[in-house]
Amino acid sequence: MLQSLRLQSSINANPNPNSTMRPKRSDRESHAGDSTGDNEDNQARKRFNFGRNLSGEATVSGEKSVRHEDEAEEEIVIGGESSGLRLLGLLLQCAEAVSMDNLDEASGLLPEISELASPFGSSPERVAAYFAEALQARIISSCLAIFQALEAEDRVHVIDLDIMQGLQWPGLFHILASRSRKIRSMRITGVGSSIELLEATGRRLSDFANSLGLPFEFHALEGKVGNITDLSRLAPRQHEATVVHWMHHCLYDITGSDLGTLRLLNLLKPKLITIVEQDLSHSGRFLGRFVEALHYYSALFDALGDGLGGDSVERHQVEQQLFGSEIRNIVAVGGPKRTGEVKVERWADELRRIGFRPVSLGGNPAAQASLLLGMFPWKGYTLVEESGCLKLGWKDLSLLTASAWQPSDQSL
Amino acid sequence: MFQPVRAPHQDHHKSPIMDTTLYTAKLPYLIYSIQPGNGQSGMRSSSNQQLPVISQTSTCSLSSESGDPCGSAKWAASLLRECAKAISEKDSTKIHHLLWMLNELASAYGDCEQKLASLFLQALFCKATETGERCYKILTSVTEKSRSFESVRKMMLKFQEVSPWTSFGHVASNGAILEAFDGGSKLHIIDISNTFCTQWPTLLEALATRSDETPRLKLTVVTTVSMEKSVMKEIRQRMEKFARLMGVPFEFQVVSELSRLAELTKEELGVQEDEAVAVNCIGALRRINVKDRDAVVRMIHSLGPRVVTVVEEEADFTSSSMDDQFVKCFDECLRFYSLFYEMLEESFSTTSNERLMLERECSRSILSVLGCDGEVEVDVGDEESEIRERGRQWSQRLRKEAFSLVGFSDDVVDDVKALLKRYRAGWSLVLAQGDDDSAGLYLTWKEEPVVWVSAWKP
């Protein structure tokens, strides 16, 4: 009955010129000579078309759509500067959020970036695809670390040794607010150089916490924590877990006297100290490094795109397996340790001396991860456990130096 | 310890296609042996925890011999299952450990294993952090914004070109509808589906070439997927144009401002007494909230249709809403989507954007099923379930609401067989046989039933 079924023509909703089945009222004459439609269709494809058309013209109109389209293997070709710029703009916005530990905003931006990006598209799309993926990975691991630390706690006291605008905390608020087990009390003591700034930060955080229904207190501590003599305000309350968040900025001294800081940590015996080692290359911060990398890989992808075809499987494999990993390593964690080496080792000794011992981020991943990595030699990852820190490396580059510390006498 | 996945229905003796445990023998797996974690100097090991130590032993190398593009080391499935188990046991140390590992290894742009890991990582992460609903809402709004008529159409056409996954249902449904309409002059098709009308040109063509007087066709599209208005507008223009070309008197209407499918009425759908009605449900029933499904079937019955065609993917996610069934539901999701991804990998070229779009849709579906405790209310009233049921389960529902099966004629079966011949090897057709609950046709890929189609009448 449907012997004359021709898949292609029917799906295209166009009469197939090769069809033996003639439409009752043949309109072929009217559009047979319509060759200009071809160009317009190609142009329509090339237009940046994501539900909105930047050039303001109508997309493929009903008229042209009925022709038989010669659709060979097409890629979504995005023309125009605007789409690439928009994508990169979003990426930078996201990276900035990550660099400020504003995980909430970052994870809100990522889906849009990912949707626009593609490893099979234009250069900006390909670069964006891998960077977005790397950012995603970083967000997930940051979230995991925080979550894990606070999972069992009802009362939390966070001491942020350099709170600035406090942009890293709303994300945590969100997580705590959406937990099924409601948190009983949450207080943040923010340390900073200007009392006005601190109070402004405190107000903002309070407003946000209130909007989420979180019980919240903020205390401002002006000055450098290493120089604090009166520790009563930092003392933990009953059943309260103390977490010290310490973002190392080696470009300037935030904590004051190192000895003082150590003494403080010793006294506080926080349940967890999270230390994040930032890259200290000439650009100084995550964001700078991110932008640098973006430029570099954009150029590289461009060059590759010129040399090989748009649908080159080899290019895709090189980009995904080699550069994708490289990008991820740069973005996902601290980055190459150039000046940081000495410092971390020093801190490790010091922390040990005052009674802390390292805790790995997830139980005992070293042995297992090692075995896992052993299965994928081509990835070029190395895993080294050194001085209580877990160091994940890519070839010769050390990437992740994460350390978490807890009092030695504490049992988990 | 690794457990083979069992399908919910254990009726091996009744019908071979129902026994989905067959597939486990074909794929090699890593065998986990649980050993106490090794303590290392300076690193405290959690003494009470037994963390999995992975040793590599493959059970069966059938896949690698047959050129399985996904490789023979199925590490993703093992890690993912362990993680799901840890989540159901609320073992937070293990959960974080495994999520961390998965995060390191996953990649949406890598090989099959990496993609699977990436696919499920998002859902598991959201489940563990209870951020599923929020995440799903963001993903949905992003998808809505970025999907255009062109991009969706391209994706569907390409998919139909390389795989019979969707065209299978179209051909069978069209066949059943045309046969049910035979002789009628005023036809009304109520299309509740997610196919953007790619199914109908063929049917229009067939109507146009009927030996008798060309009937009038009214097509009422009930949209179940939220999308921009411009998309439906494009579709309308194309359909009207094509119908004009075919010389079929044609009317097109859209019902989109829906609160609940169950509340639709004859009047709202514009069903008239002298019309022959067909209701076409492709990938539609699963979008309805589980508790409302019987009511919708009842509503369809009340329209008095000549035929109702149902096409659904063959999987059972109904255990998703039950707390203690998380692992069961997870296993089923893993089984189904692993198959789907493998199929995509083998059907599309490596650098296909269309495949990427399809993979991203899977990501949302899985997030909805696993990461959101079953069903998400995106906006008040909007139904956005992704909880699939198997053909057997749908059949039970239909029979309960006084529908009886319409068998597919030999002609239609021949048409479907002819269709399958156009594609790469691996696809085939199985008729459900045996008892009352079996019905319809199954599309199988590598002998696994993947899509189910059936026709019913009141």
Short mmCIF file of N, CA and C in Angstrom, two decimals, chain A residues 26-128:
data_model
loop_
_atom_site.label_atom_id
_atom_site.label_comp_id
_atom_site.label_asym_id
_atom_site.label_seq_id
_atom_site.Cartn_x
_atom_site.Cartn_y
_atom_site.Cartn_z
N SER A 26 0.23 19.82 -9.89
CA SER A 26 1.66 20.03 -9.90
C SER A 26 2.00 21.51 -9.92
N ASP A 27 2.78 21.91 -8.96
CA ASP A 27 3.20 23.31 -8.90
C ASP A 27 4.65 23.45 -9.31
N ARG A 28 5.14 22.39 -9.94
CA ARG A 28 6.57 22.38 -10.20
C ARG A 28 7.02 23.56 -11.04
N GLU A 29 6.19 23.91 -12.02
CA GLU A 29 6.58 25.01 -12.90
C GLU A 29 6.86 26.27 -12.11
N SER A 30 6.10 26.47 -11.07
CA SER A 30 6.20 27.75 -10.35
C SER A 30 7.52 27.89 -9.62
N HIS A 31 8.12 26.79 -9.21
CA HIS A 31 9.37 26.96 -8.47
C HIS A 31 10.56 26.26 -9.10
N ALA A 32 10.36 25.74 -10.32
CA ALA A 32 11.47 25.04 -10.97
C ALA A 32 12.64 25.96 -11.23
N GLY A 33 12.30 27.18 -11.63
CA GLY A 33 13.38 28.08 -11.98
C GLY A 33 13.87 28.90 -10.80
N ASP A 34 13.55 28.46 -9.60
CA ASP A 34 13.84 29.28 -8.42
C ASP A 34 15.22 28.95 -7.87
N SER A 35 16.23 29.36 -8.59
CA SER A 35 17.58 28.99 -8.16
C SER A 35 18.14 29.93 -7.12
N THR A 36 17.53 31.10 -7.04
CA THR A 36 18.06 32.04 -6.05
C THR A 36 17.78 31.54 -4.63
N GLY A 37 16.76 30.70 -4.56
CA GLY A 37 16.40 30.18 -3.24
C GLY A 37 17.56 29.44 -2.58
N ASP A 38 18.38 28.81 -3.43
CA ASP A 38 19.54 28.06 -2.93
C ASP A 38 20.47 28.93 -2.10
N ASN A 39 20.82 30.07 -2.69
CA ASN A 39 21.75 30.96 -1.97
C ASN A 39 21.15 31.46 -0.68
N GLU A 40 19.88 31.84 -0.80
CA GLU A 40 19.24 32.39 0.39
C GLU A 40 19.17 31.35 1.49
N ASP A 41 18.97 30.12 1.09
CA ASP A 41 18.91 29.07 2.11
C ASP A 41 20.25 28.89 2.78
N ASN A 42 21.31 28.92 1.96
CA ASN A 42 22.65 28.81 2.55
C ASN A 42 22.91 29.96 3.49
N GLN A 43 22.47 31.13 3.04
CA GLN A 43 22.68 32.29 3.90
C GLN A 43 21.90 32.17 5.20
N ALA A 44 20.72 31.64 5.07
CA ALA A 44 19.91 31.47 6.29
C ALA A 44 20.61 30.54 7.26
N ARG A 45 21.23 29.53 6.70
CA ARG A 45 21.95 28.60 7.56
C ARG A 45 23.11 29.28 8.24
N LYS A 46 23.73 30.16 7.48
CA LYS A 46 24.91 30.79 8.04
C LYS A 46 24.58 31.86 9.06
N ARG A 47 23.35 32.29 9.04
CA ARG A 47 23.00 33.32 10.01
C ARG A 47 23.02 32.76 11.41
N PHE A 48 23.35 33.59 12.32
CA PHE A 48 23.32 33.21 13.72
C PHE A 48 21.87 33.07 14.12
N ASN A 49 21.45 31.86 14.29
CA ASN A 49 20.02 31.65 14.49
C ASN A 49 19.76 30.81 15.73
N PHE A 50 19.66 31.50 16.84
CA PHE A 50 19.30 30.78 18.05
C PHE A 50 18.01 31.35 18.60
N GLY A 51 16.97 31.27 17.79
CA GLY A 51 15.70 31.79 18.27
C GLY A 51 15.61 33.29 18.10
N ARG A 52 16.72 33.93 17.86
CA ARG A 52 16.65 35.35 17.53
C ARG A 52 17.60 35.61 16.39
N ASN A 53 17.22 36.50 15.53
CA ASN A 53 18.02 36.74 14.35
C ASN A 53 18.63 38.12 14.43
N LEU A 54 19.93 38.18 14.52
CA LEU A 54 20.59 39.46 14.75
C LEU A 54 20.46 40.42 13.58
N SER A 55 20.41 39.86 12.37
CA SER A 55 20.36 40.77 11.24
C SER A 55 18.97 41.33 11.03
N GLY A 56 18.03 40.80 11.79
CA GLY A 56 16.69 41.36 11.72
C GLY A 56 15.88 40.88 10.54
N GLU A 57 16.51 40.07 9.67
CA GLU A 57 15.74 39.61 8.52
C GLU A 57 14.95 38.38 8.90
N ALA A 58 13.96 38.11 8.09
CA ALA A 58 13.19 36.88 8.34
C ALA A 58 14.07 35.69 7.99
N THR A 59 13.94 34.66 8.73
CA THR A 59 14.65 33.44 8.38
C THR A 59 13.90 32.78 7.24
N VAL A 60 14.30 31.58 6.92
CA VAL A 60 13.74 30.93 5.74
C VAL A 60 12.22 31.02 5.75
N SER A 61 11.70 31.68 4.78
CA SER A 61 10.26 31.93 4.77
C SER A 61 9.52 30.70 4.29
N GLY A 62 8.26 30.70 4.44
CA GLY A 62 7.43 29.57 4.02
C GLY A 62 7.60 29.30 2.55
N GLU A 63 7.81 30.35 1.79
CA GLU A 63 7.94 30.21 0.34
C GLU A 63 9.10 29.29 -0.02
N LYS A 64 10.27 29.69 0.44
CA LYS A 64 11.47 28.97 0.03
C LYS A 64 11.52 27.57 0.61
N SER A 65 10.82 27.39 1.68
CA SER A 65 11.00 26.14 2.41
C SER A 65 10.49 24.95 1.64
N VAL A 66 9.71 25.19 0.62
CA VAL A 66 9.09 24.04 -0.02
C VAL A 66 9.96 23.44 -1.11
N ARG A 67 10.99 24.17 -1.50
CA ARG A 67 11.84 23.62 -2.55
C ARG A 67 12.54 22.36 -2.08
N HIS A 68 12.98 21.63 -3.03
CA HIS A 68 13.79 20.46 -2.69
C HIS A 68 15.17 20.92 -2.29
N GLU A 69 15.53 20.69 -1.08
CA GLU A 69 16.81 21.19 -0.60
C GLU A 69 17.89 20.14 -0.76
N ASP A 70 18.97 20.57 -1.28
CA ASP A 70 20.09 19.66 -1.50
C ASP A 70 20.96 19.59 -0.26
N GLU A 71 20.46 18.93 0.73
CA GLU A 71 21.19 18.99 1.97
C GLU A 71 22.25 17.91 2.04
N ALA A 72 23.44 18.32 1.84
CA ALA A 72 24.57 17.42 2.02
C ALA A 72 24.99 17.49 3.48
N GLU A 73 26.11 16.95 3.79
CA GLU A 73 26.58 16.99 5.16
C GLU A 73 26.82 18.43 5.59
N GLU A 74 25.95 18.94 6.43
CA GLU A 74 26.09 20.34 6.83
C GLU A 74 26.59 20.46 8.24
N GLU A 75 27.25 21.52 8.50
CA GLU A 75 27.55 21.84 9.88
C GLU A 75 26.75 23.08 10.21
N ILE A 76 26.53 23.27 11.47
CA ILE A 76 25.90 24.52 11.85
C ILE A 76 26.97 25.58 11.76
N VAL A 77 26.94 26.35 10.69
CA VAL A 77 27.97 27.36 10.51
C VAL A 77 27.47 28.67 11.07
N ILE A 78 28.12 29.15 12.05
CA ILE A 78 27.68 30.39 12.65
C ILE A 78 28.53 31.52 12.12
N GLY A 79 27.89 32.43 11.46
CA GLY A 79 28.66 33.52 10.91
C GLY A 79 28.63 34.72 11.81
N GLY A 80 29.46 35.64 11.53
CA GLY A 80 29.41 36.91 12.24
C GLY A 80 30.25 36.91 13.50
N GLU A 81 30.74 38.05 13.81
CA GLU A 81 31.56 38.21 15.00
C GLU A 81 30.72 38.06 16.25
N SER A 82 29.48 38.50 16.16
CA SER A 82 28.66 38.68 17.36
C SER A 82 28.49 37.39 18.16
N SER A 83 28.29 36.27 17.49
CA SER A 83 28.03 35.06 18.25
C SER A 83 29.27 34.59 18.99
N GLY A 84 30.43 34.67 18.30
CA GLY A 84 31.67 34.27 18.95
C GLY A 84 31.97 35.17 20.14
N LEU A 85 31.74 36.45 19.96
CA LEU A 85 31.99 37.38 21.04
C LEU A 85 31.07 37.12 22.22
N ARG A 86 29.82 36.87 21.89
CA ARG A 86 28.86 36.62 22.98
C ARG A 86 29.29 35.41 23.80
N LEU A 87 29.71 34.39 23.09
CA LEU A 87 30.14 33.16 23.75
C LEU A 87 31.34 33.41 24.66
N LEU A 88 32.32 34.11 24.12
CA LEU A 88 33.50 34.38 24.92
C LEU A 88 33.17 35.28 26.10
N GLY A 89 32.28 36.21 25.86
CA GLY A 89 31.86 37.09 26.94
C GLY A 89 31.24 36.31 28.09
N LEU A 90 30.38 35.37 27.74
CA LEU A 90 29.75 34.53 28.76
C LEU A 90 30.79 33.71 29.50
N LEU A 91 31.75 33.20 28.73
CA LEU A 91 32.81 32.39 29.33
C LEU A 91 33.59 33.18 30.37
N LEU A 92 33.94 34.40 29.99
CA LEU A 92 34.71 35.22 30.90
C LEU A 92 33.91 35.57 32.15
N GLN A 93 32.63 35.82 31.92
CA GLN A 93 31.76 36.12 33.05
C GLN A 93 31.75 34.93 34.01
N CYS A 94 31.66 33.77 33.44
CA CYS A 94 31.61 32.55 34.25
C CYS A 94 32.93 32.35 34.98
N ALA A 95 34.03 32.54 34.25
CA ALA A 95 35.34 32.36 34.88
C ALA A 95 35.54 33.33 36.02
N GLU A 96 35.07 34.52 35.80
CA GLU A 96 35.19 35.51 36.85
C GLU A 96 34.44 35.07 38.10
N ALA A 97 33.24 34.57 37.88
CA ALA A 97 32.45 34.08 39.00
C ALA A 97 33.18 32.97 39.73
N VAL A 98 33.77 32.05 38.98
CA VAL A 98 34.50 30.95 39.60
C VAL A 98 35.69 31.47 40.38
N SER A 99 36.37 32.45 39.82
CA SER A 99 37.57 32.95 40.49
C SER A 99 37.21 33.64 41.81
N MET A 100 36.00 34.12 41.90
CA MET A 100 35.56 34.73 43.16
C MET A 100 34.84 33.72 44.03
N ASP A 101 34.90 32.46 43.63
CA ASP A 101 34.20 31.42 44.37
C ASP A 101 32.70 31.62 44.39
N ASN A 102 32.21 32.38 43.43
CA ASN A 102 30.78 32.60 43.34
C ASN A 102 30.15 31.48 42.51
N LEU A 103 30.10 30.30 43.13
CA LEU A 103 29.73 29.11 42.39
C LEU A 103 28.29 29.14 41.91
N ASP A 104 27.48 29.84 42.68
CA ASP A 104 26.07 29.93 42.32
C ASP A 104 25.89 30.58 40.95
N GLU A 105 26.50 31.74 40.80
CA GLU A 105 26.36 32.47 39.55
C GLU A 105 27.00 31.66 38.41
N ALA A 106 28.16 31.11 38.73
CA ALA A 106 28.87 30.35 37.69
C ALA A 106 28.04 29.20 37.17
N SER A 107 27.43 28.46 38.09
CA SER A 107 26.69 27.29 37.61
C SER A 107 25.39 27.68 36.93
N GLY A 108 24.97 28.93 37.12
CA GLY A 108 23.81 29.41 36.39
C GLY A 108 24.16 29.77 34.96
N LEU A 109 25.39 30.21 34.76
CA LEU A 109 25.82 30.63 33.43
C LEU A 109 26.22 29.46 32.54
N LEU A 110 26.75 28.44 33.17
CA LEU A 110 27.31 27.34 32.38
C LEU A 110 26.35 26.68 31.39
N PRO A 111 25.12 26.39 31.77
CA PRO A 111 24.25 25.71 30.80
C PRO A 111 24.10 26.49 29.50
N GLU A 112 24.00 27.81 29.62
CA GLU A 112 23.83 28.59 28.40
C GLU A 112 25.09 28.51 27.54
N ILE A 113 26.24 28.60 28.18
CA ILE A 113 27.50 28.51 27.44
C ILE A 113 27.59 27.16 26.75
N SER A 114 27.31 26.11 27.50
CA SER A 114 27.42 24.76 26.94
C SER A 114 26.49 24.58 25.75
N GLU A 115 25.31 25.13 25.87
CA GLU A 115 24.34 24.98 24.78
C GLU A 115 24.83 25.63 23.50
N LEU A 116 25.47 26.78 23.64
CA LEU A 116 25.95 27.50 22.47
C LEU A 116 27.24 26.91 21.92
N ALA A 117 27.96 26.20 22.78
CA ALA A 117 29.27 25.71 22.36
C ALA A 117 29.15 24.34 21.70
N SER A 118 30.16 23.99 20.97
CA SER A 118 30.19 22.67 20.36
C SER A 118 31.60 22.34 19.89
N PRO A 119 32.04 21.11 20.14
CA PRO A 119 33.38 20.75 19.68
C PRO A 119 33.45 20.56 18.18
N PHE A 120 32.32 20.71 17.51
CA PHE A 120 32.31 20.49 16.07
C PHE A 120 31.95 21.76 15.31
N GLY A 121 32.07 22.87 15.97
CA GLY A 121 31.62 24.11 15.34
C GLY A 121 32.77 25.00 14.93
N SER A 122 32.51 26.30 15.00
CA SER A 122 33.55 27.27 14.66
C SER A 122 34.58 27.32 15.78
N SER A 123 35.65 28.06 15.54
CA SER A 123 36.70 28.13 16.56
C SER A 123 36.22 28.57 17.94
N PRO A 124 35.52 29.68 18.02
CA PRO A 124 35.06 30.08 19.35
C PRO A 124 34.18 29.02 19.99
N GLU A 125 33.36 28.36 19.19
CA GLU A 125 32.48 27.33 19.75
C GLU A 125 33.27 26.17 20.29
N ARG A 126 34.35 25.82 19.60
CA ARG A 126 35.12 24.66 20.04
C ARG A 126 35.90 24.99 21.30
N VAL A 127 36.51 26.14 21.29
CA VAL A 127 37.25 26.55 22.49
C VAL A 127 36.29 26.62 23.67
N ALA A 128 35.17 27.25 23.44
CA ALA A 128 34.19 27.42 24.52
C ALA A 128 33.74 26.08 25.05
#
